[in-house]
Short mmCIF file of N, CA, C and O in Angstrom, two decimals:
data_model
loop_
_atom_site.label_atom_id
_atom_site.label_comp_id
_atom_site.label_asym_id
_atom_site.label_seq_id
_atom_site.Cartn_x
_atom_site.Cartn_y
_atom_site.Cartn_z
N MET A 1 169.01 180.57 -33.35
CA MET A 1 169.39 179.64 -32.30
C MET A 1 169.82 178.29 -32.87
O MET A 1 170.18 177.41 -32.12
N LEU A 2 169.77 178.17 -34.19
CA LEU A 2 170.14 176.91 -34.82
C LEU A 2 171.58 176.48 -34.52
O LEU A 2 171.82 175.30 -34.24
N PRO A 3 172.57 177.39 -34.55
CA PRO A 3 173.93 176.95 -34.21
C PRO A 3 174.02 176.39 -32.78
O PRO A 3 174.73 175.41 -32.54
N TYR A 4 173.28 176.98 -31.83
CA TYR A 4 173.28 176.49 -30.47
C TYR A 4 172.61 175.12 -30.40
O TYR A 4 173.05 174.23 -29.68
N SER A 5 171.54 174.96 -31.17
CA SER A 5 170.85 173.69 -31.23
C SER A 5 171.80 172.58 -31.68
O SER A 5 171.87 171.50 -31.08
N LYS A 6 172.55 172.87 -32.72
CA LYS A 6 173.49 171.87 -33.25
C LYS A 6 174.55 171.51 -32.23
O LYS A 6 174.88 170.34 -32.06
N TRP A 7 175.08 172.50 -31.53
CA TRP A 7 176.14 172.22 -30.56
C TRP A 7 175.60 171.48 -29.35
O TRP A 7 176.25 170.58 -28.81
N LEU A 8 174.39 171.82 -28.90
CA LEU A 8 173.80 171.11 -27.78
C LEU A 8 173.60 169.63 -28.14
O LEU A 8 173.90 168.74 -27.35
N ILE A 9 173.12 169.37 -29.36
CA ILE A 9 172.90 167.99 -29.79
C ILE A 9 174.23 167.25 -29.97
O ILE A 9 174.36 166.09 -29.57
N ARG A 10 175.23 167.90 -30.52
CA ARG A 10 176.54 167.26 -30.72
C ARG A 10 177.19 166.90 -29.38
O ARG A 10 177.72 165.80 -29.22
N VAL A 11 177.18 167.83 -28.45
CA VAL A 11 177.76 167.57 -27.13
C VAL A 11 176.98 166.46 -26.44
O VAL A 11 177.56 165.58 -25.79
N ALA A 12 175.66 166.46 -26.60
CA ALA A 12 174.83 165.41 -26.02
C ALA A 12 175.24 164.03 -26.57
O ALA A 12 175.32 163.05 -25.80
N ALA A 13 175.50 163.96 -27.84
CA ALA A 13 175.90 162.69 -28.44
C ALA A 13 177.23 162.19 -27.87
O ALA A 13 177.38 160.98 -27.63
N ILE A 14 178.15 163.11 -27.62
CA ILE A 14 179.43 162.72 -27.03
C ILE A 14 179.19 162.15 -25.63
O ILE A 14 179.79 161.15 -25.25
N TYR A 15 178.31 162.81 -24.87
CA TYR A 15 178.00 162.31 -23.52
C TYR A 15 177.27 160.96 -23.57
O TYR A 15 177.43 160.13 -22.68
N SER A 16 176.51 160.73 -24.62
CA SER A 16 175.86 159.41 -24.78
C SER A 16 176.93 158.33 -24.89
O SER A 16 176.84 157.27 -24.25
N LEU A 17 177.94 158.60 -25.69
CA LEU A 17 179.04 157.64 -25.85
C LEU A 17 179.79 157.45 -24.55
O LEU A 17 180.07 156.31 -24.14
N ILE A 18 180.11 158.54 -23.86
CA ILE A 18 180.83 158.45 -22.59
C ILE A 18 180.03 157.65 -21.58
O ILE A 18 180.56 156.75 -20.89
N GLY A 19 178.74 157.93 -21.47
CA GLY A 19 177.88 157.19 -20.55
C GLY A 19 177.82 155.71 -20.88
O GLY A 19 177.87 154.86 -19.98
N ALA A 20 177.72 155.39 -22.16
CA ALA A 20 177.67 153.99 -22.58
C ALA A 20 179.00 153.28 -22.28
O ALA A 20 179.00 152.13 -21.81
N LEU A 21 180.11 153.96 -22.49
CA LEU A 21 181.41 153.36 -22.20
C LEU A 21 181.60 153.10 -20.70
O LEU A 21 182.09 152.04 -20.31
N ILE A 22 181.17 154.07 -19.88
CA ILE A 22 181.29 153.87 -18.43
C ILE A 22 180.38 152.74 -17.98
O ILE A 22 180.78 151.89 -17.18
N GLY A 23 179.17 152.69 -18.54
CA GLY A 23 178.25 151.60 -18.20
C GLY A 23 178.80 150.24 -18.62
O GLY A 23 178.71 149.26 -17.88
N SER A 24 179.38 150.18 -19.80
CA SER A 24 179.97 148.92 -20.27
C SER A 24 181.14 148.49 -19.39
O SER A 24 181.29 147.31 -19.07
N ASP A 25 181.96 149.46 -19.02
CA ASP A 25 183.11 149.17 -18.16
C ASP A 25 182.64 148.64 -16.80
O ASP A 25 183.17 147.64 -16.30
N MET A 26 181.63 149.29 -16.22
CA MET A 26 181.11 148.83 -14.93
C MET A 26 180.56 147.41 -15.04
O MET A 26 180.81 146.57 -14.18
N ALA A 27 179.79 147.16 -16.09
CA ALA A 27 179.19 145.84 -16.27
C ALA A 27 180.28 144.77 -16.49
O ALA A 27 180.19 143.68 -15.92
N GLY A 28 181.27 145.12 -17.27
CA GLY A 28 182.35 144.17 -17.54
C GLY A 28 183.15 143.82 -16.31
O GLY A 28 183.56 142.67 -16.11
N ARG A 29 183.38 144.81 -15.47
CA ARG A 29 184.15 144.59 -14.25
C ARG A 29 183.28 144.16 -13.08
O ARG A 29 183.80 143.79 -12.02
N LYS A 30 181.97 144.25 -13.22
CA LYS A 30 181.01 143.96 -12.15
C LYS A 30 181.32 144.77 -10.89
O LYS A 30 181.30 144.29 -9.78
N GLU A 31 181.62 146.06 -11.15
CA GLU A 31 181.97 146.99 -10.07
C GLU A 31 181.15 148.26 -10.32
O GLU A 31 181.35 148.93 -11.33
N TYR A 32 180.20 148.54 -9.45
CA TYR A 32 179.16 149.53 -9.75
C TYR A 32 179.25 150.81 -8.90
O TYR A 32 178.23 151.47 -8.71
N THR A 33 180.42 151.16 -8.45
CA THR A 33 180.52 152.38 -7.63
C THR A 33 180.32 153.65 -8.44
O THR A 33 180.02 154.69 -7.88
N MET A 34 180.46 153.57 -9.76
CA MET A 34 180.32 154.76 -10.60
C MET A 34 178.90 154.97 -11.12
O MET A 34 178.67 155.81 -11.98
N VAL A 35 177.93 154.22 -10.60
CA VAL A 35 176.54 154.33 -11.07
C VAL A 35 176.02 155.77 -10.96
O VAL A 35 175.40 156.26 -11.92
N PRO A 36 176.22 156.49 -9.87
CA PRO A 36 175.69 157.87 -9.82
C PRO A 36 176.28 158.77 -10.92
O PRO A 36 175.55 159.51 -11.56
N ALA A 37 177.58 158.68 -11.12
CA ALA A 37 178.21 159.51 -12.18
C ALA A 37 177.74 159.06 -13.55
O ALA A 37 177.43 159.90 -14.42
N HIS A 38 177.65 157.77 -13.76
CA HIS A 38 177.16 157.21 -15.02
C HIS A 38 175.75 157.71 -15.32
O HIS A 38 175.45 158.16 -16.43
N ALA A 39 174.90 157.67 -14.31
CA ALA A 39 173.51 158.13 -14.49
C ALA A 39 173.44 159.62 -14.79
O ALA A 39 172.68 160.05 -15.65
N HIS A 40 174.25 160.41 -14.10
CA HIS A 40 174.24 161.86 -14.35
C HIS A 40 174.80 162.20 -15.72
O HIS A 40 174.32 163.14 -16.37
N ILE A 41 175.79 161.48 -16.17
CA ILE A 41 176.33 161.72 -17.51
C ILE A 41 175.24 161.47 -18.54
O ILE A 41 175.07 162.24 -19.48
N LEU A 42 174.46 160.39 -18.35
CA LEU A 42 173.40 160.09 -19.31
C LEU A 42 172.22 161.04 -19.18
O LEU A 42 171.67 161.49 -20.18
N VAL A 43 171.82 161.36 -17.96
CA VAL A 43 170.63 162.22 -17.78
C VAL A 43 170.95 163.68 -18.07
O VAL A 43 170.22 164.34 -18.82
N VAL A 44 172.01 164.19 -17.49
CA VAL A 44 172.35 165.60 -17.68
C VAL A 44 173.08 165.81 -19.00
O VAL A 44 172.70 166.65 -19.82
N GLY A 45 174.12 165.04 -19.21
CA GLY A 45 174.93 165.23 -20.41
C GLY A 45 174.22 164.84 -21.68
O GLY A 45 174.26 165.57 -22.67
N TRP A 46 173.55 163.71 -21.68
CA TRP A 46 172.90 163.21 -22.89
C TRP A 46 171.48 163.72 -23.03
O TRP A 46 171.16 164.49 -23.93
N LEU A 47 170.60 163.34 -22.13
CA LEU A 47 169.17 163.65 -22.29
C LEU A 47 168.85 165.14 -22.21
O LEU A 47 168.13 165.68 -23.03
N THR A 48 169.37 165.82 -21.20
CA THR A 48 169.03 167.22 -21.00
C THR A 48 169.59 168.09 -22.13
O THR A 48 168.85 168.90 -22.71
N LEU A 49 170.85 167.92 -22.47
CA LEU A 49 171.41 168.74 -23.55
C LEU A 49 170.74 168.42 -24.87
O LEU A 49 170.49 169.32 -25.68
N PHE A 50 170.42 167.15 -25.10
CA PHE A 50 169.71 166.78 -26.33
C PHE A 50 168.33 167.42 -26.38
O PHE A 50 167.94 167.97 -27.41
N ALA A 51 167.61 167.38 -25.26
CA ALA A 51 166.27 167.99 -25.21
C ALA A 51 166.35 169.51 -25.48
O ALA A 51 165.53 170.04 -26.24
N TYR A 52 167.31 170.18 -24.89
CA TYR A 52 167.47 171.62 -25.14
C TYR A 52 167.80 171.85 -26.62
O TYR A 52 167.27 172.79 -27.23
N GLY A 53 168.65 171.03 -27.20
CA GLY A 53 169.02 171.18 -28.61
C GLY A 53 167.79 171.00 -29.50
O GLY A 53 167.59 171.78 -30.44
N ILE A 54 166.99 170.00 -29.24
CA ILE A 54 165.78 169.79 -30.02
C ILE A 54 164.80 170.94 -29.83
O ILE A 54 164.15 171.41 -30.76
N PHE A 55 164.68 171.45 -28.61
CA PHE A 55 163.81 172.57 -28.32
C PHE A 55 164.17 173.77 -29.20
O PHE A 55 163.31 174.35 -29.85
N TYR A 56 165.46 174.11 -29.25
CA TYR A 56 165.88 175.26 -30.05
C TYR A 56 165.78 174.98 -31.55
O TYR A 56 165.65 175.91 -32.34
N TYR A 57 165.82 173.73 -31.95
CA TYR A 57 165.63 173.38 -33.35
C TYR A 57 164.16 173.52 -33.75
O TYR A 57 163.85 174.03 -34.82
N VAL A 58 163.27 173.12 -32.86
CA VAL A 58 161.83 173.18 -33.14
C VAL A 58 161.29 174.61 -32.99
O VAL A 58 160.56 175.11 -33.83
N PHE A 59 161.66 175.28 -31.89
CA PHE A 59 161.16 176.63 -31.62
C PHE A 59 162.20 177.65 -32.05
O PHE A 59 162.97 178.16 -31.26
N LYS A 60 162.18 177.98 -33.32
CA LYS A 60 163.16 178.92 -33.88
C LYS A 60 162.77 180.38 -33.59
O LYS A 60 163.62 181.25 -33.58
N GLU A 61 161.50 180.62 -33.38
CA GLU A 61 161.00 181.99 -33.17
C GLU A 61 161.03 182.34 -31.69
O GLU A 61 160.01 182.26 -31.01
N ILE A 62 162.17 182.72 -31.20
CA ILE A 62 162.32 183.09 -29.79
C ILE A 62 162.62 184.58 -29.73
O ILE A 62 163.51 185.07 -30.43
N GLN A 63 161.88 185.28 -28.91
CA GLN A 63 162.08 186.73 -28.74
C GLN A 63 163.22 187.02 -27.78
O GLN A 63 163.96 187.96 -27.98
N MET A 64 163.36 186.22 -26.75
CA MET A 64 164.37 186.46 -25.71
C MET A 64 165.70 185.84 -26.13
O MET A 64 166.21 184.93 -25.50
N ILE A 65 166.29 186.39 -27.20
CA ILE A 65 167.51 185.82 -27.78
C ILE A 65 168.68 185.83 -26.80
O ILE A 65 169.39 184.84 -26.66
N ARG A 66 168.90 186.92 -26.10
CA ARG A 66 170.02 186.98 -25.15
C ARG A 66 169.87 185.94 -24.05
O ARG A 66 170.84 185.28 -23.68
N THR A 67 168.66 185.81 -23.54
CA THR A 67 168.41 184.82 -22.49
C THR A 67 168.62 183.42 -23.05
O THR A 67 169.21 182.56 -22.37
N ALA A 68 168.18 183.18 -24.27
CA ALA A 68 168.34 181.87 -24.90
C ALA A 68 169.81 181.55 -25.11
O ALA A 68 170.26 180.42 -24.89
N LYS A 69 170.59 182.52 -25.56
CA LYS A 69 172.03 182.30 -25.75
C LYS A 69 172.72 182.02 -24.42
O LYS A 69 173.56 181.11 -24.32
N LEU A 70 172.34 182.78 -23.39
CA LEU A 70 172.91 182.55 -22.06
C LEU A 70 172.51 181.16 -21.57
O LEU A 70 173.31 180.44 -20.97
N HIS A 71 171.27 180.77 -21.83
CA HIS A 71 170.81 179.44 -21.44
C HIS A 71 171.63 178.37 -22.15
O HIS A 71 172.05 177.38 -21.53
N ALA A 72 171.86 178.53 -23.44
CA ALA A 72 172.62 177.53 -24.19
C ALA A 72 174.04 177.41 -23.64
O ALA A 72 174.54 176.29 -23.42
N TRP A 73 174.67 178.54 -23.38
CA TRP A 73 176.05 178.50 -22.86
C TRP A 73 176.11 177.92 -21.46
O TRP A 73 177.00 177.11 -21.16
N THR A 74 175.19 178.31 -20.59
CA THR A 74 175.22 177.76 -19.21
C THR A 74 174.89 176.27 -19.25
O THR A 74 175.42 175.50 -18.44
N SER A 75 174.05 175.85 -20.18
CA SER A 75 173.74 174.42 -20.33
C SER A 75 174.96 173.65 -20.78
O SER A 75 175.27 172.57 -20.26
N LEU A 76 175.66 174.18 -21.78
CA LEU A 76 176.85 173.49 -22.27
C LEU A 76 177.95 173.44 -21.21
O LEU A 76 178.60 172.40 -21.05
N ILE A 77 178.13 174.53 -20.49
CA ILE A 77 179.17 174.56 -19.46
C ILE A 77 178.77 173.71 -18.27
O ILE A 77 179.51 172.82 -17.85
N GLY A 78 177.59 173.97 -17.71
CA GLY A 78 177.14 173.22 -16.53
C GLY A 78 176.85 171.76 -16.85
O GLY A 78 177.29 170.86 -16.15
N GLY A 79 176.12 171.55 -17.94
CA GLY A 79 175.78 170.18 -18.32
C GLY A 79 176.98 169.40 -18.80
O GLY A 79 177.02 168.17 -18.70
N GLY A 80 177.96 170.10 -19.32
CA GLY A 80 179.16 169.44 -19.79
C GLY A 80 180.14 169.12 -18.68
O GLY A 80 180.73 168.05 -18.65
N LEU A 81 180.29 170.06 -17.75
CA LEU A 81 181.30 169.89 -16.71
C LEU A 81 180.80 169.21 -15.43
O LEU A 81 181.58 168.55 -14.76
N MET A 82 179.52 169.36 -15.10
CA MET A 82 179.01 168.79 -13.86
C MET A 82 179.15 167.26 -13.81
O MET A 82 179.67 166.73 -12.83
N PRO A 83 178.74 166.53 -14.84
CA PRO A 83 178.91 165.08 -14.76
C PRO A 83 180.38 164.66 -14.67
O PRO A 83 180.72 163.72 -13.96
N MET A 84 181.25 165.38 -15.38
CA MET A 84 182.67 165.05 -15.32
C MET A 84 183.24 165.39 -13.93
O MET A 84 184.06 164.64 -13.40
N GLY A 85 182.80 166.51 -13.38
CA GLY A 85 183.23 166.87 -12.02
C GLY A 85 182.76 165.83 -11.02
O GLY A 85 183.49 165.48 -10.08
N MET A 86 181.57 165.32 -11.22
CA MET A 86 181.04 164.28 -10.34
C MET A 86 181.87 163.00 -10.47
O MET A 86 182.20 162.36 -9.46
N LEU A 87 182.25 162.68 -11.68
CA LEU A 87 183.07 161.49 -11.93
C LEU A 87 184.42 161.63 -11.21
O LEU A 87 184.87 160.70 -10.54
N VAL A 88 185.03 162.80 -11.33
CA VAL A 88 186.31 163.05 -10.67
C VAL A 88 186.14 163.01 -9.15
O VAL A 88 186.96 162.43 -8.42
N TYR A 89 185.06 163.59 -8.65
CA TYR A 89 184.82 163.64 -7.21
C TYR A 89 184.68 162.24 -6.62
O TYR A 89 185.23 161.93 -5.56
N TYR A 90 183.95 161.36 -7.31
CA TYR A 90 183.78 160.01 -6.80
C TYR A 90 185.06 159.19 -6.87
O TYR A 90 185.19 158.19 -6.16
N GLN A 91 186.00 159.60 -7.69
CA GLN A 91 187.28 158.91 -7.75
C GLN A 91 188.23 159.35 -6.62
O GLN A 91 189.01 158.58 -6.11
N SER A 92 188.12 160.64 -6.25
CA SER A 92 189.00 161.20 -5.22
C SER A 92 188.27 162.32 -4.49
O SER A 92 188.21 163.45 -4.98
N GLU A 93 187.68 161.99 -3.35
CA GLU A 93 186.87 162.98 -2.63
C GLU A 93 187.76 163.92 -1.81
O GLU A 93 188.36 163.53 -0.83
N ASN A 94 187.82 165.19 -2.28
CA ASN A 94 188.52 166.23 -1.55
C ASN A 94 187.88 167.57 -1.93
O ASN A 94 186.96 167.62 -2.75
N THR A 95 188.35 168.65 -1.35
CA THR A 95 187.73 169.96 -1.58
C THR A 95 187.81 170.39 -3.04
O THR A 95 186.84 170.89 -3.62
N ALA A 96 188.94 170.18 -3.67
CA ALA A 96 189.11 170.60 -5.07
C ALA A 96 188.15 169.85 -5.98
O ALA A 96 187.50 170.43 -6.85
N THR A 97 188.05 168.52 -5.79
CA THR A 97 187.15 167.76 -6.66
C THR A 97 185.69 168.04 -6.32
O THR A 97 184.85 167.99 -7.21
N LEU A 98 185.42 168.37 -5.08
CA LEU A 98 184.04 168.76 -4.72
C LEU A 98 183.66 170.04 -5.43
O LEU A 98 182.56 170.16 -5.96
N LEU A 99 184.58 170.99 -5.50
CA LEU A 99 184.31 172.25 -6.21
C LEU A 99 184.16 172.00 -7.72
O LEU A 99 183.36 172.67 -8.37
N SER A 100 184.90 171.03 -8.25
CA SER A 100 184.77 170.72 -9.68
C SER A 100 183.41 170.10 -9.99
O SER A 100 183.00 170.04 -11.15
N PHE A 101 182.72 169.67 -8.98
CA PHE A 101 181.39 169.09 -9.10
C PHE A 101 180.32 170.16 -8.78
O PHE A 101 179.35 170.32 -9.53
N ILE A 102 180.52 170.92 -7.71
CA ILE A 102 179.51 171.86 -7.23
C ILE A 102 179.40 173.11 -8.12
O ILE A 102 178.29 173.56 -8.42
N ILE A 103 180.49 173.68 -8.54
CA ILE A 103 180.43 174.91 -9.34
C ILE A 103 179.68 174.68 -10.67
O ILE A 103 178.76 175.43 -10.99
N PRO A 104 180.01 173.64 -11.43
CA PRO A 104 179.21 173.39 -12.63
C PRO A 104 177.76 173.04 -12.33
O PRO A 104 176.86 173.36 -13.12
N ALA A 105 177.50 172.42 -11.17
CA ALA A 105 176.11 172.13 -10.78
C ALA A 105 175.31 173.41 -10.57
O ALA A 105 174.14 173.49 -10.97
N VAL A 106 175.95 174.42 -10.00
CA VAL A 106 175.28 175.72 -9.82
C VAL A 106 175.04 176.36 -11.18
O VAL A 106 173.97 176.94 -11.43
N ILE A 107 176.01 176.27 -12.08
CA ILE A 107 175.83 176.82 -13.43
C ILE A 107 174.69 176.10 -14.13
O ILE A 107 173.86 176.72 -14.81
N LEU A 108 174.60 174.79 -13.95
CA LEU A 108 173.50 174.02 -14.54
C LEU A 108 172.16 174.44 -13.95
O LEU A 108 171.16 174.53 -14.67
N LEU A 109 172.12 174.72 -12.67
CA LEU A 109 170.89 175.19 -12.03
C LEU A 109 170.47 176.53 -12.64
O LEU A 109 169.29 176.76 -12.90
N ILE A 110 171.42 177.41 -12.89
CA ILE A 110 171.13 178.70 -13.55
C ILE A 110 170.55 178.43 -14.94
O ILE A 110 169.59 179.09 -15.35
N ALA A 111 171.11 177.46 -15.65
CA ALA A 111 170.60 177.12 -17.00
C ALA A 111 169.15 176.66 -16.92
O ALA A 111 168.32 177.08 -17.77
N ILE A 112 168.83 175.87 -15.94
CA ILE A 112 167.45 175.39 -15.78
C ILE A 112 166.51 176.55 -15.49
O ILE A 112 165.41 176.65 -16.07
N ILE A 113 166.93 177.46 -14.65
CA ILE A 113 166.12 178.64 -14.32
C ILE A 113 165.92 179.50 -15.58
O ILE A 113 164.80 179.96 -15.85
N LEU A 114 166.98 179.69 -16.36
CA LEU A 114 166.86 180.47 -17.60
C LEU A 114 165.89 179.80 -18.58
O LEU A 114 165.11 180.48 -19.25
N PHE A 115 165.93 178.49 -18.67
CA PHE A 115 165.01 177.77 -19.55
C PHE A 115 163.56 177.97 -19.12
O PHE A 115 162.68 178.20 -19.95
N ILE A 116 163.31 177.91 -17.83
CA ILE A 116 161.96 178.14 -17.31
C ILE A 116 161.51 179.57 -17.61
O ILE A 116 160.36 179.80 -18.00
N ILE A 117 162.41 180.53 -17.46
CA ILE A 117 162.08 181.94 -17.78
C ILE A 117 161.70 182.06 -19.24
O ILE A 117 160.70 182.71 -19.58
N ILE A 118 162.45 181.42 -20.13
CA ILE A 118 162.11 181.46 -21.56
C ILE A 118 160.75 180.85 -21.80
O ILE A 118 159.91 181.41 -22.52
N LEU A 119 160.48 179.70 -21.21
CA LEU A 119 159.21 179.00 -21.42
C LEU A 119 158.01 179.83 -20.95
O LEU A 119 156.96 179.79 -21.57
N PHE A 120 158.17 180.54 -19.85
CA PHE A 120 157.03 181.26 -19.29
C PHE A 120 156.91 182.71 -19.75
O PHE A 120 155.81 183.28 -19.72
N PHE A 121 158.02 183.33 -20.17
CA PHE A 121 157.95 184.76 -20.44
C PHE A 121 158.28 185.18 -21.88
O PHE A 121 158.18 186.35 -22.20
N ASP A 122 158.67 184.27 -22.73
CA ASP A 122 158.92 184.62 -24.12
C ASP A 122 157.58 184.72 -24.83
O ASP A 122 156.89 183.72 -25.02
N LYS A 123 157.21 185.91 -25.23
CA LYS A 123 155.89 186.15 -25.84
C LYS A 123 155.76 185.54 -27.24
O LYS A 123 154.67 185.23 -27.67
N LYS A 124 156.88 185.37 -27.93
CA LYS A 124 156.85 184.86 -29.29
C LYS A 124 156.80 183.33 -29.34
O LYS A 124 156.39 182.75 -30.33
N LEU A 125 157.22 182.69 -28.27
CA LEU A 125 157.43 181.26 -28.26
C LEU A 125 156.18 180.47 -28.58
O LEU A 125 156.17 179.61 -29.45
N PHE A 126 155.11 180.74 -27.89
CA PHE A 126 153.87 179.98 -28.10
C PHE A 126 152.77 180.84 -28.71
O PHE A 126 151.59 180.53 -28.59
N ALA A 127 153.16 181.91 -29.39
CA ALA A 127 152.18 182.81 -30.02
C ALA A 127 151.51 182.09 -31.17
O ALA A 127 152.13 181.36 -31.94
N ARG A 128 150.23 182.28 -31.29
CA ARG A 128 149.47 181.68 -32.40
C ARG A 128 149.69 182.50 -33.66
O ARG A 128 149.75 183.73 -33.61
N LYS A 129 149.76 181.83 -34.76
CA LYS A 129 149.99 182.53 -36.04
C LYS A 129 148.70 182.62 -36.82
O LYS A 129 147.86 181.83 -36.79
#
């Protein structure tokens, strides 16, 4: 799971930069309508993906490899696209932009469910040595 860990952390770092740039822009212009998107980019894009990346770096002994790979991919897709879809939606509210926000949000929800399944049902994860 190390390659997934690296990609989750790398993508998280990119979202950290994006979130900081949006925050700086809002502060500079003193216009705060993008606060929800800014917060989601930092929480979902930066913190969540980073936490998942660190998790897979620390817990290398995972038995549910397929579930973990699916979790990593759904996290990258959902966590990567949902904040951007939200950003687009708040710029232009219509059905297409709403779908660009909602579909990745559903994928992200699936990622969260997969992570919980791994935490509770992977027998190797917390096994004592």
